[in-house]
Coordinates of C-alpha atoms (C1' of nucleotides) in Angstrom, one line a residue:
Chain A
M1 CA 0.0 0.0 0.0
N2 CA 1.0 3.6 -0.4
K3 CA 2.8 4.8 2.6
K4 CA 2.3 8.5 2.4
E5 CA -1.5 8.3 2.0
N6 CA -1.7 5.7 4.7
A7 CA 0.1 8.0 7.1
K8 CA -2.2 10.8 6.3
V9 CA -5.3 8.8 7.0
I10 CA -4.0 7.6 10.3
N11 CA -3.2 11.2 11.3
I12 CA -6.6 12.5 10.6
A13 CA -8.3 9.6 12.4
S14 CA -6.1 10.0 15.4
I15 CA -6.7 13.7 15.8
K16 CA -10.4 13.2 15.8
A17 CA -10.6 10.2 18.1
A18 CA -11.6 10.9 21.7
C19 CA -11.9 8.6 24.6
K20 CA -15.7 8.5 24.2
D21 CA -15.5 6.9 20.8
C22 CA -12.2 5.0 21.3
N23 CA -12.6 1.3 21.0
L24 CA -10.2 0.8 23.9
R25 CA -12.6 2.6 26.2
E26 CA -13.2 -0.5 28.2
L27 CA -9.6 -1.5 28.6
C28 CA -8.1 1.8 29.5
L29 CA -8.6 4.6 31.9
P30 CA -12.2 5.4 30.9
L31 CA -13.4 2.1 32.2
G32 CA -16.5 2.7 34.3
L33 CA -16.8 6.4 33.5
G34 CA -20.1 7.9 32.4
E35 CA -20.6 10.4 29.6
P36 CA -19.9 13.7 31.4
D37 CA -16.7 12.3 33.1
L38 CA -15.5 11.0 29.8
T39 CA -15.8 14.4 28.3
A40 CA -13.8 15.8 31.2
L41 CA -11.1 13.2 30.6
D42 CA -11.0 14.1 27.0
K43 CA -10.3 17.7 27.9
V44 CA -7.3 16.7 29.9
I45 CA -5.7 14.4 27.3
R46 CA -3.5 16.7 25.4
R47 CA -2.7 15.2 22.1
R48 CA -2.0 12.0 20.3
R49 CA 1.5 11.3 19.5
T50 CA 2.8 8.9 16.9
L51 CA 6.1 7.2 17.4
R52 CA 8.1 5.4 14.8
K53 CA 9.9 2.1 15.5
G54 CA 12.9 2.8 17.7
E55 CA 11.7 6.2 18.8
Q56 CA 11.8 6.9 22.5
L57 CA 8.8 8.2 24.4
Y58 CA 10.8 9.2 27.4
R59 CA 14.2 8.4 28.7
L60 CA 15.6 7.3 32.1
G61 CA 15.9 10.4 34.2
D62 CA 13.4 12.5 32.3
P63 CA 11.1 14.5 34.6
L64 CA 7.6 13.3 34.8
K65 CA 5.2 15.4 32.8
S66 CA 2.7 13.0 31.5
L67 CA 1.5 9.5 31.6
Y68 CA 0.8 7.8 28.3
A69 CA -1.9 5.4 27.2
V70 CA -0.9 3.1 24.3
R71 CA -3.5 3.5 21.6
S72 CA -1.9 1.2 19.0
G73 CA 1.4 -0.6 18.5
T74 CA 3.8 -1.8 21.1
L75 CA 6.4 -0.2 23.4
K76 CA 9.0 -1.6 25.7
T77 CA 10.2 -0.1 28.9
T78 CA 13.8 -0.8 29.8
G79 CA 15.9 -0.3 32.9
L80 CA 19.6 0.1 32.6
M81 CA 22.6 -0.8 34.8
E82 CA 25.6 1.5 34.9
D83 CA 27.7 -1.0 33.0
G84 CA 25.1 -1.2 30.2
R85 CA 23.2 -4.3 31.0
V86 CA 19.5 -4.0 30.1
Q87 CA 16.4 -5.3 31.7
V88 CA 13.2 -5.0 29.8
T89 CA 10.6 -4.4 32.5
G90 CA 7.6 -4.7 30.2
F91 CA 6.1 -4.8 26.8
H92 CA 3.1 -2.5 26.5
L93 CA 0.2 -3.1 24.2
A94 CA -2.8 -1.0 23.4
G95 CA -4.9 0.0 26.4
E96 CA -2.0 0.0 28.8
L97 CA -0.7 2.9 30.7
L98 CA 2.9 4.0 30.7
G99 CA 5.0 6.1 33.1
I100 CA 3.3 5.4 36.4
D101 CA 6.6 4.3 37.9
A102 CA 7.7 7.9 37.6
I103 CA 5.1 9.3 40.0
N104 CA 7.2 8.3 43.0
T105 CA 10.1 10.6 42.4
D106 CA 8.8 12.7 39.5
Q107 CA 11.4 11.2 37.4
H108 CA 11.2 8.3 34.9
P109 CA 13.2 5.4 36.3
C110 CA 13.3 3.7 32.9
S111 CA 13.1 4.4 29.2
A112 CA 10.2 3.7 26.9
E113 CA 10.7 2.9 23.2
A114 CA 8.4 2.0 20.4
L115 CA 8.9 -1.4 18.9
E116 CA 6.9 -0.6 15.9
T117 CA 4.9 2.4 14.7
S118 CA 2.8 3.2 17.7
E119 CA 0.3 5.8 18.9
V120 CA 0.0 7.1 22.4
C121 CA -2.3 9.5 24.2
E122 CA -0.5 11.9 26.3
I123 CA -2.1 12.7 29.7
P124 CA -0.5 15.5 31.7
Y125 CA 0.0 14.1 35.2
I126 CA -0.9 17.1 37.2
A127 CA -4.2 17.5 35.4
L128 CA -4.9 13.8 35.7
E129 CA -4.4 13.8 39.4
E130 CA -6.6 16.9 39.7
L131 CA -9.4 15.3 37.6
A132 CA -9.1 12.0 39.6
H133 CA -9.8 14.1 42.7
Q134 CA -13.1 15.3 41.1
V135 CA -14.1 12.1 39.5
P136 CA -14.1 9.1 42.0
G137 CA -14.6 6.6 39.2
L138 CA -11.4 7.8 37.6
Q139 CA -9.5 7.7 40.9
H140 CA -10.7 4.2 41.4
Q141 CA -9.7 3.1 37.9
L142 CA -6.2 4.7 38.4
F143 CA -5.7 2.7 41.5
R144 CA -6.7 -0.4 39.7
V145 CA -4.4 0.2 36.8
M146 CA -1.5 0.9 39.1
S147 CA -2.3 -2.2 41.1
R148 CA -2.4 -4.2 37.9
E149 CA 1.0 -3.0 37.0
I150 CA 2.3 -4.3 40.3
V151 CA 0.7 -7.7 39.8
E152 CA 2.2 -7.8 36.3
D153 CA 5.7 -7.1 37.8
E154 CA 5.2 -9.7 40.4
R155 CA 4.4 -12.3 37.7
L156 CA 7.6 -11.4 36.0
L157 CA 9.5 -11.6 39.3
M158 CA 8.2 -15.2 39.6
M159 CA 9.4 -15.9 36.1
L160 CA 12.8 -14.5 36.6
G161 CA 13.4 -15.8 40.0
R162 CA 11.9 -19.3 39.9
M163 CA 11.4 -20.5 36.4
N164 CA 13.8 -22.1 34.0
A165 CA 14.2 -20.9 30.4
E166 CA 11.5 -23.0 28.8
E167 CA 9.0 -22.1 31.4
R168 CA 9.7 -18.4 31.0
L169 CA 9.2 -18.5 27.3
A170 CA 6.1 -20.6 27.4
S171 CA 4.7 -18.2 30.1
C172 CA 5.6 -15.2 28.0
L173 CA 4.0 -16.5 24.8
L174 CA 0.8 -17.3 26.7
S175 CA 0.8 -13.9 28.1
F176 CA 1.1 -12.3 24.7
S177 CA -1.7 -14.6 23.5
R178 CA -4.0 -13.6 26.3
R179 CA -3.4 -9.9 25.8
H180 CA -4.0 -10.2 22.1
E181 CA -7.3 -11.8 22.8
R182 CA -8.2 -9.1 25.2
L183 CA -7.8 -6.7 22.3
G184 CA -10.1 -8.8 20.2
V185 CA -7.3 -10.2 18.0
N186 CA -6.7 -13.9 17.4
G187 CA -4.6 -15.0 20.3
A188 CA -3.3 -18.1 18.7
A189 CA -1.3 -16.5 15.9
F190 CA 0.5 -13.2 16.2
K191 CA 3.5 -11.3 15.1
L192 CA 6.1 -10.5 17.7
S193 CA 7.1 -6.8 17.6
M194 CA 10.3 -7.3 19.5
S195 CA 13.6 -8.9 18.6
R196 CA 15.1 -12.0 20.2
Q197 CA 17.4 -9.7 22.0
D198 CA 14.4 -7.8 23.5
L199 CA 12.8 -11.0 24.5
G200 CA 16.0 -12.2 26.1
D201 CA 16.4 -8.9 28.0
Y202 CA 12.8 -9.3 29.2
L203 CA 13.1 -13.0 30.2
G204 CA 16.6 -12.7 31.7
L205 CA 18.1 -14.9 29.0
A206 CA 20.6 -14.6 26.3
L207 CA 19.2 -14.1 22.8
E208 CA 20.7 -17.4 21.7
T209 CA 18.8 -19.2 24.4
V210 CA 15.5 -17.6 23.3
S211 CA 16.3 -18.6 19.7
R212 CA 17.1 -22.2 20.6
L213 CA 13.9 -22.4 22.6
F214 CA 11.8 -21.2 19.7
S215 CA 13.4 -23.9 17.6
R216 CA 12.9 -26.6 20.2
F217 CA 9.3 -25.6 20.8
Q218 CA 8.7 -25.9 17.1
E219 CA 10.3 -29.3 16.9
E220 CA 8.1 -30.5 19.8
G221 CA 5.0 -29.3 18.0
L222 CA 4.2 -26.7 20.6
I223 CA 4.3 -23.7 18.2
E224 CA 5.2 -22.8 14.7
V225 CA 7.7 -20.0 14.2
Q226 CA 8.7 -18.2 11.2
G227 CA 11.0 -15.3 12.3
R228 CA 8.7 -13.1 14.3
H229 CA 5.5 -14.9 13.3
V230 CA 4.3 -17.3 16.0
H231 CA 1.5 -19.7 15.9
L232 CA 0.5 -21.5 19.1
R233 CA -0.3 -25.1 18.3
D234 CA -0.7 -26.8 21.7
N235 CA -2.0 -24.4 24.4
D236 CA -2.5 -27.2 26.9
R237 CA 1.1 -28.3 26.8
L238 CA 2.3 -24.7 26.8
H239 CA 0.2 -24.1 29.9
A240 CA 1.6 -27.2 31.5
I241 CA 5.2 -26.0 30.9
A242 CA 4.5 -22.5 32.0
G243 CA 2.9 -23.8 35.2
G244 CA 5.9 -26.0 36.0
N245 CA 4.6 -29.3 34.7
G246 CA 6.8 -29.6 31.7
N247 CA 8.7 -32.7 30.9
S248 CA 11.8 -31.5 32.7
R249 CA 12.2 -32.8 36.2
S250 CA 10.0 -31.1 38.8
H251 CA 11.6 -28.3 40.9
A252 CA 9.3 -28.7 43.8
Q253 CA 10.9 -30.5 46.7
R254 CA 9.4 -28.6 49.5
N255 CA 7.5 -31.1 51.7
Chain B
M1 CA 15.8 -5.8 79.8
N2 CA 12.7 -7.4 81.1
K3 CA 10.7 -8.9 78.3
K4 CA 7.3 -9.0 79.9
E5 CA 7.3 -5.4 81.0
N6 CA 8.7 -4.3 77.7
A7 CA 5.9 -6.0 75.9
K8 CA 3.3 -4.4 78.1
V9 CA 4.8 -1.0 77.4
I10 CA 4.7 -1.5 73.7
N11 CA 1.1 -2.7 73.8
I12 CA -0.1 0.3 75.8
A13 CA 1.8 2.6 73.5
S14 CA 0.4 1.0 70.4
I15 CA -3.2 1.2 71.5
K16 CA -2.9 4.9 72.1
A17 CA -0.7 5.8 69.1
A18 CA -2.5 7.5 66.3
C19 CA -1.1 8.7 63.0
K20 CA -0.7 12.2 64.3
D21 CA 1.7 11.1 67.0
C22 CA 3.2 8.2 65.1
N23 CA 7.0 8.5 64.5
L24 CA 6.5 7.0 61.1
R25 CA 4.3 9.9 60.0
E26 CA 6.8 11.1 57.5
L27 CA 7.4 7.8 55.9
C28 CA 3.9 6.4 55.6
L29 CA 0.6 7.5 54.3
P30 CA 0.3 10.6 56.4
L31 CA 3.2 12.3 54.6
G32 CA 2.2 15.8 53.6
L33 CA -1.1 15.8 55.4
G34 CA -2.2 18.6 57.8
E35 CA -3.8 18.3 61.2
P36 CA -7.4 17.9 60.2
D37 CA -6.7 15.4 57.5
L38 CA -4.6 13.4 59.8
T39 CA -7.5 13.2 62.2
A40 CA -9.8 12.0 59.4
L41 CA -7.2 9.3 58.5
D42 CA -7.1 8.2 62.1
K43 CA -10.8 7.6 62.1
V44 CA -10.5 5.4 59.1
I45 CA -7.7 3.2 60.5
R46 CA -9.5 0.5 62.2
R47 CA -7.1 -1.1 64.6
R48 CA -3.6 -2.2 65.3
R49 CA -2.9 -5.8 64.9
T50 CA 0.1 -7.7 66.3
L51 CA 1.4 -10.6 64.4
R52 CA 3.8 -13.2 65.8
K53 CA 6.6 -14.7 63.8
G54 CA 5.2 -17.0 61.2
E55 CA 1.7 -15.6 61.4
Q56 CA 0.0 -14.7 58.1
L57 CA -1.6 -11.4 57.6
Y58 CA -3.4 -12.5 54.5
R59 CA -3.2 -15.4 52.1
L60 CA -3.1 -15.8 48.4
G61 CA -6.6 -15.6 47.1
D62 CA -8.1 -13.8 50.1
P63 CA -10.5 -11.1 49.2
L64 CA -9.2 -7.6 49.6
K65 CA -10.6 -5.9 52.7
S66 CA -7.8 -3.7 54.0
L67 CA -4.4 -2.4 53.2
Y68 CA -1.9 -2.6 56.0
A69 CA 0.8 -0.3 57.1
V70 CA 3.7 -1.9 58.8
R71 CA 4.3 -0.2 62.1
S72 CA 7.1 -2.4 63.5
G73 CA 8.8 -5.6 62.6
T74 CA 9.2 -7.1 59.1
L75 CA 6.9 -9.1 56.8
K76 CA 7.5 -10.9 53.6
T77 CA 5.1 -11.3 50.7
T78 CA 5.4 -14.5 48.7
G79 CA 4.0 -15.6 45.4
L80 CA 3.5 -19.3 44.8
M81 CA 3.6 -21.6 41.8
E82 CA 1.3 -24.5 41.4
D83 CA 4.1 -26.9 42.0
G84 CA 5.1 -25.2 45.3
R85 CA 8.0 -23.0 44.1
V86 CA 8.1 -19.8 46.1
Q87 CA 9.1 -16.3 45.1
V88 CA 9.4 -13.7 47.8
T89 CA 8.3 -10.5 46.2
G90 CA 9.3 -8.2 49.0
F91 CA 10.4 -7.7 52.5
H92 CA 8.4 -5.0 54.2
L93 CA 9.7 -2.8 57.0
A94 CA 8.1 -0.2 59.1
G95 CA 6.4 2.6 57.2
E96 CA 5.6 0.5 54.1
L97 CA 2.2 -0.4 52.8
L98 CA 1.0 -3.9 52.1
G99 CA -1.7 -5.3 50.0
I100 CA -1.9 -2.8 47.2
D101 CA -1.4 -5.5 44.6
A102 CA -4.8 -6.8 45.6
I103 CA -6.7 -3.7 44.4
N104 CA -6.6 -4.8 40.8
T105 CA -8.8 -7.9 41.2
D106 CA -10.0 -7.4 44.8
Q107 CA -8.1 -10.5 45.7
H108 CA -4.6 -10.9 47.2
P109 CA -2.3 -12.3 44.5
C110 CA 0.3 -13.3 47.2
S111 CA 0.5 -14.0 50.9
A112 CA 2.0 -11.9 53.6
E113 CA 3.7 -13.3 56.7
A114 CA 5.4 -11.8 59.7
L115 CA 9.2 -12.7 59.9
E116 CA 9.3 -11.5 63.5
T117 CA 6.8 -10.1 65.9
S118 CA 5.3 -7.2 64.0
E119 CA 2.6 -4.6 64.3
V120 CA 0.4 -3.4 61.4
C121 CA -2.2 -0.8 61.1
E122 CA -5.3 -2.0 59.3
I123 CA -6.8 0.4 56.8
P124 CA -10.1 -0.7 55.3
Y125 CA -9.7 -0.1 51.6
I126 CA -13.2 1.1 50.7
A127 CA -12.9 3.8 53.4
L128 CA -9.4 4.7 52.3
E129 CA -10.5 5.2 48.7
E130 CA -13.4 7.3 49.9
L131 CA -11.2 9.4 52.1
A132 CA -8.6 9.8 49.3
H133 CA -11.4 11.3 47.3
Q134 CA -12.0 13.9 49.9
V135 CA -8.4 14.6 50.8
P136 CA -6.3 15.4 47.7
G137 CA -3.1 15.2 49.7
L138 CA -3.9 11.6 50.6
Q139 CA -4.7 10.7 47.1
H140 CA -1.4 12.1 46.0
Q141 CA 0.5 10.2 48.6
L142 CA -1.3 7.0 47.7
F143 CA -0.3 7.4 44.1
R144 CA 3.3 8.0 45.2
V145 CA 3.4 4.9 47.4
M146 CA 1.9 2.7 44.7
S147 CA 4.4 4.1 42.3
R148 CA 7.2 3.4 44.7
E149 CA 6.1 -0.2 44.9
I150 CA 6.4 -0.5 41.2
V151 CA 9.9 1.1 41.2
E152 CA 10.9 -1.3 43.9
D153 CA 9.7 -4.3 41.9
E154 CA 11.5 -3.0 38.9
R155 CA 14.7 -2.9 40.9
L156 CA 14.2 -6.5 41.8
L157 CA 13.5 -7.4 38.2
M158 CA 16.8 -6.0 37.3
M159 CA 18.4 -8.0 40.0
L160 CA 16.8 -11.3 39.1
G161 CA 17.1 -10.8 35.3
R162 CA 20.5 -9.4 34.9
M163 CA 22.7 -9.7 38.0
N164 CA 24.7 -12.6 39.1
A165 CA 24.5 -14.1 42.6
E166 CA 27.1 -11.8 44.3
E167 CA 25.7 -8.7 42.7
R168 CA 22.2 -9.7 44.0
L169 CA 23.3 -10.2 47.5
A170 CA 25.4 -7.0 47.7
S171 CA 22.5 -5.1 46.2
C172 CA 20.1 -6.6 48.7
L173 CA 22.3 -5.9 51.7
L174 CA 22.7 -2.2 50.6
S175 CA 19.0 -1.9 50.2
F176 CA 18.4 -3.2 53.8
S177 CA 21.1 -0.8 55.0
R178 CA 19.4 2.2 53.3
R179 CA 16.0 1.3 54.6
H180 CA 17.3 0.9 58.1
E181 CA 18.8 4.3 57.9
R182 CA 15.6 5.7 56.7
L183 CA 14.1 4.5 59.9
G184 CA 16.7 6.2 61.9
V185 CA 18.6 3.0 62.8
N186 CA 22.2 2.4 62.2
G187 CA 22.4 1.1 58.6
A188 CA 25.8 -0.4 58.9
A189 CA 24.9 -3.1 61.3
F190 CA 21.6 -4.9 61.5
K191 CA 19.9 -8.2 62.2
L192 CA 18.3 -10.0 59.3
S193 CA 14.8 -11.1 60.2
M194 CA 14.6 -13.6 57.5
S195 CA 16.2 -17.0 57.0
R196 CA 18.7 -17.9 54.2
Q197 CA 15.9 -19.7 52.5
D198 CA 13.8 -16.5 52.5
L199 CA 16.7 -14.6 51.1
G200 CA 17.2 -17.2 48.5
D201 CA 13.6 -17.1 47.6
Y202 CA 13.8 -13.4 47.2
L203 CA 17.0 -13.3 45.2
G204 CA 16.2 -16.2 43.0
L205 CA 19.0 -18.3 44.5
A206 CA 19.4 -21.5 46.4
L207 CA 19.8 -21.1 50.1
E208 CA 23.2 -22.7 49.9
T209 CA 24.3 -20.1 47.4
V210 CA 23.3 -17.4 49.8
S211 CA 25.1 -19.0 52.6
R212 CA 28.3 -19.4 50.6
L213 CA 28.1 -15.8 49.5
F214 CA 27.9 -14.6 53.1
S215 CA 31.0 -16.6 53.9
R216 CA 32.8 -15.3 50.8
F217 CA 31.9 -11.7 51.5
Q218 CA 33.2 -12.2 55.0
E219 CA 36.5 -13.7 53.8
E220 CA 36.9 -10.8 51.5
G221 CA 36.4 -8.3 54.3
L222 CA 33.2 -6.8 52.8
I223 CA 31.0 -7.7 55.7
E224 CA 31.0 -9.5 59.1
V225 CA 28.4 -12.2 59.5
Q226 CA 27.4 -14.1 62.6
G227 CA 24.2 -16.0 61.8
R228 CA 21.7 -13.3 61.1
H229 CA 23.7 -10.5 62.4
V230 CA 25.4 -8.5 59.6
H231 CA 27.9 -5.7 59.8
L232 CA 28.7 -3.9 56.5
R233 CA 32.5 -3.2 56.5
D234 CA 33.2 -1.9 53.1
N235 CA 30.3 0.0 51.6
D236 CA 32.3 1.3 48.6
R237 CA 33.2 -2.2 47.4
L238 CA 29.7 -3.4 48.1
H239 CA 28.4 -0.6 45.9
A240 CA 30.9 -1.5 43.2
I241 CA 29.8 -5.1 43.2
A242 CA 26.1 -4.2 43.3
G243 CA 26.5 -1.8 40.4
G244 CA 28.3 -4.4 38.3
N245 CA 31.9 -3.4 38.9
G246 CA 32.8 -6.3 41.0
N247 CA 36.0 -8.3 40.4
S248 CA 34.1 -10.8 38.3
R249 CA 34.4 -10.3 34.5
S250 CA 32.3 -7.4 33.2
H251 CA 29.0 -8.4 31.6
A252 CA 28.7 -5.5 29.4
Q253 CA 29.5 -6.2 25.8
R254 CA 27.0 -3.9 24.2
N255 CA 29.0 -1.4 22.0
Chain C
dA1 C1' 20.8 -8.2 -9.6
dA2 C1' 23.9 -7.4 -6.4
dC3 C1' 25.1 -5.8 -2.1
dA4 C1' 25.0 -4.4 2.6
dG5 C1' 23.6 -4.8 7.3
dG6 C1' 20.8 -6.2 10.9
dC7 C1' 18.6 -10.1 12.8
dA8 C1' 18.2 -15.1 13.6
dA9 C1' 19.8 -19.9 13.9
dT10 C1' 23.0 -23.2 15.3
dG11 C1' 27.3 -25.3 17.2
dA12 C1' 31.2 -25.8 20.6
dC13 C1' 32.7 -24.8 25.0
dG14 C1' 33.0 -23.1 29.7
dT15 C1' 31.1 -21.5 34.0
dC16 C1' 27.9 -20.3 37.4
dC17 C1' 24.9 -22.0 40.4
dA18 C1' 21.4 -25.8 41.7
dT19 C1' 21.3 -30.1 43.7
dC20 C1' 22.4 -33.7 46.9
dA21 C1' 24.5 -34.9 51.1
dA22 C1' 26.9 -34.6 55.3
dT23 C1' 27.9 -32.1 59.3
dC24 C1' 27.7 -28.2 62.4
dC25 C1' 25.8 -24.6 65.2
dC26 C1' 22.7 -22.6 68.3
dA27 C1' 18.4 -21.6 70.7
dT28 C1' 14.9 -23.6 73.3
dC29 C1' 12.9 -26.9 76.3
dT30 C1' 13.0 -30.4 79.8
Chain D
dA1 C1' 23.4 -30.6 81.4
dG2 C1' 21.5 -33.0 77.9
dA3 C1' 18.4 -33.5 74.4
dT4 C1' 16.1 -31.9 70.3
dG5 C1' 15.4 -29.8 65.9
dG6 C1' 15.5 -26.1 62.8
dG7 C1' 18.6 -23.4 60.5
dA8 C1' 23.3 -22.6 58.5
dT9 C1' 27.7 -24.1 56.6
dT10 C1' 30.5 -26.6 53.6
dG11 C1' 31.8 -29.9 50.0
dA12 C1' 31.3 -32.7 45.6
dT13 C1' 29.1 -33.0 41.3
dG14 C1' 26.4 -32.1 37.2
dG15 C1' 23.5 -29.5 34.2
dA16 C1' 21.4 -25.4 32.4
dC17 C1' 22.4 -21.6 30.2
dG18 C1' 25.9 -17.8 28.9
dT19 C1' 29.6 -16.8 25.8
dC20 C1' 32.0 -16.8 21.5
dA21 C1' 32.0 -17.7 16.8
dT22 C1' 30.1 -19.0 12.3
dT23 C1' 26.7 -19.3 9.0
dG24 C1' 22.3 -18.2 7.1
dC25 C1' 18.2 -15.4 6.1
dC26 C1' 15.6 -11.4 5.0
dT27 C1' 14.7 -6.5 3.9
dG28 C1' 15.8 -2.5 1.9
dT29 C1' 19.1 0.2 -1.1
dT30 C1' 21.9 1.3 -5.2

DNA sequence: AACAGGCAATGACGTCCATCAATCCCATCT
DNA sequence: AGATGGGATTGATGGACGTCATTGCCTGTT
């Protein structure tokens, strides 16, 4: 398709779209809000911003100005060690909120980068907090979203601390599948927007290990892989592996 | 000192103590609140609860009723895999808030257990949310505290995903040190309230590895250990190790 | 077409840490 | 004091995964 025209169409659409006619309404901050509150929220949301692949939304150390809701595309957030080691702390799909970890110190403790062309809604934080004060439903939803972020991080903690490589990848693939379904897309077949390196940095593995695992999963009939295209073939077995009932020896020896 | 009398004194003190004369005022939810708001918060906080070592504050799957502020002692929160593997998601000292990960689904996704005799303030969640709506300062502080929890989890993610064993322990010890200082206690020497197993479950290591590391750190003059008593002897080198500049070969090979 | 360059797949090898197992220490109770 | 039991230490061994290196694939550019 023609790129220039396509870009123009997206722009026009994005300028007009407001929370109240956004298809992500039920997955994002507006959840549970009524008509008048939605209008108020729309007034607070400053603008849509489009990021190209590789572009950064904010950088580690940047002062907190806004939170961002992902409207389309995917972003990753990455923490950095002094010596350059990277930990991806999350992949963020449409409907998810970015930047809440900056509220604590008014500084972003990690960077956010688009993995593909992505759109985000910018929500100035001061205004959001102010509005949350006036709209209890919004306050409630904000608490929930922040809590969800914590739960998500805890799931990842479990993966990194207590799962082996194959359990981590199985778990990760199933998570992607679930989230795609939540967005109304087919959860069994999807395209990964991140590189093997990114996946490794997320799962605490070397990219080679991730690559080998993809191959092995394919050999074992769990999935089909073709570069970044993944097709889940045996959800039951994937679940068994992710839950710790893979064919490898059990780790549980606590009486 | 006489244990019985001491216990009695603490009890009497704790019954009377309210947020407005709590010495943790500046570390906990009341931060930034004025006199009248503090009184309102005190009305919401239902009661003090004392937990003995090993007692559980809530269990995985319990419905969310209250959040808890640690007043004294230490608790751990643990996630559980189906096959019994444990991940400690945090150690919680005085002034820290527990249970916010339950807001998302109104169910606790992990269990909380006292590592020593501990006191917590119970804060019914519904009432807290209601009050936060009326008191902007409280709402603000709640957002901050939740955000801090996320940052804390992200730090741990970095540890589990990208640090080796010695870096994890050094980092962990320094974190304890910092938090003790925040409480006005000497940060260089403290008593661990958790077992080696707990530390291992937190750091994603086997308890034997933790034990060996303690011994090695001692040999190298970084710390002194005597069971659960730890004395930090060389903060600079500990920092160097925790930051990834230990004597082990550098991990950074990203150009 | 041919080329370049980034990403992915695969192999060989080494190492860090888990596992298994045997003491050892220490606090508590009788 | 002696007994008891949970925690901690220490050693030996093996395996999972990181590291290094090569080759292959795919996309976009000239």
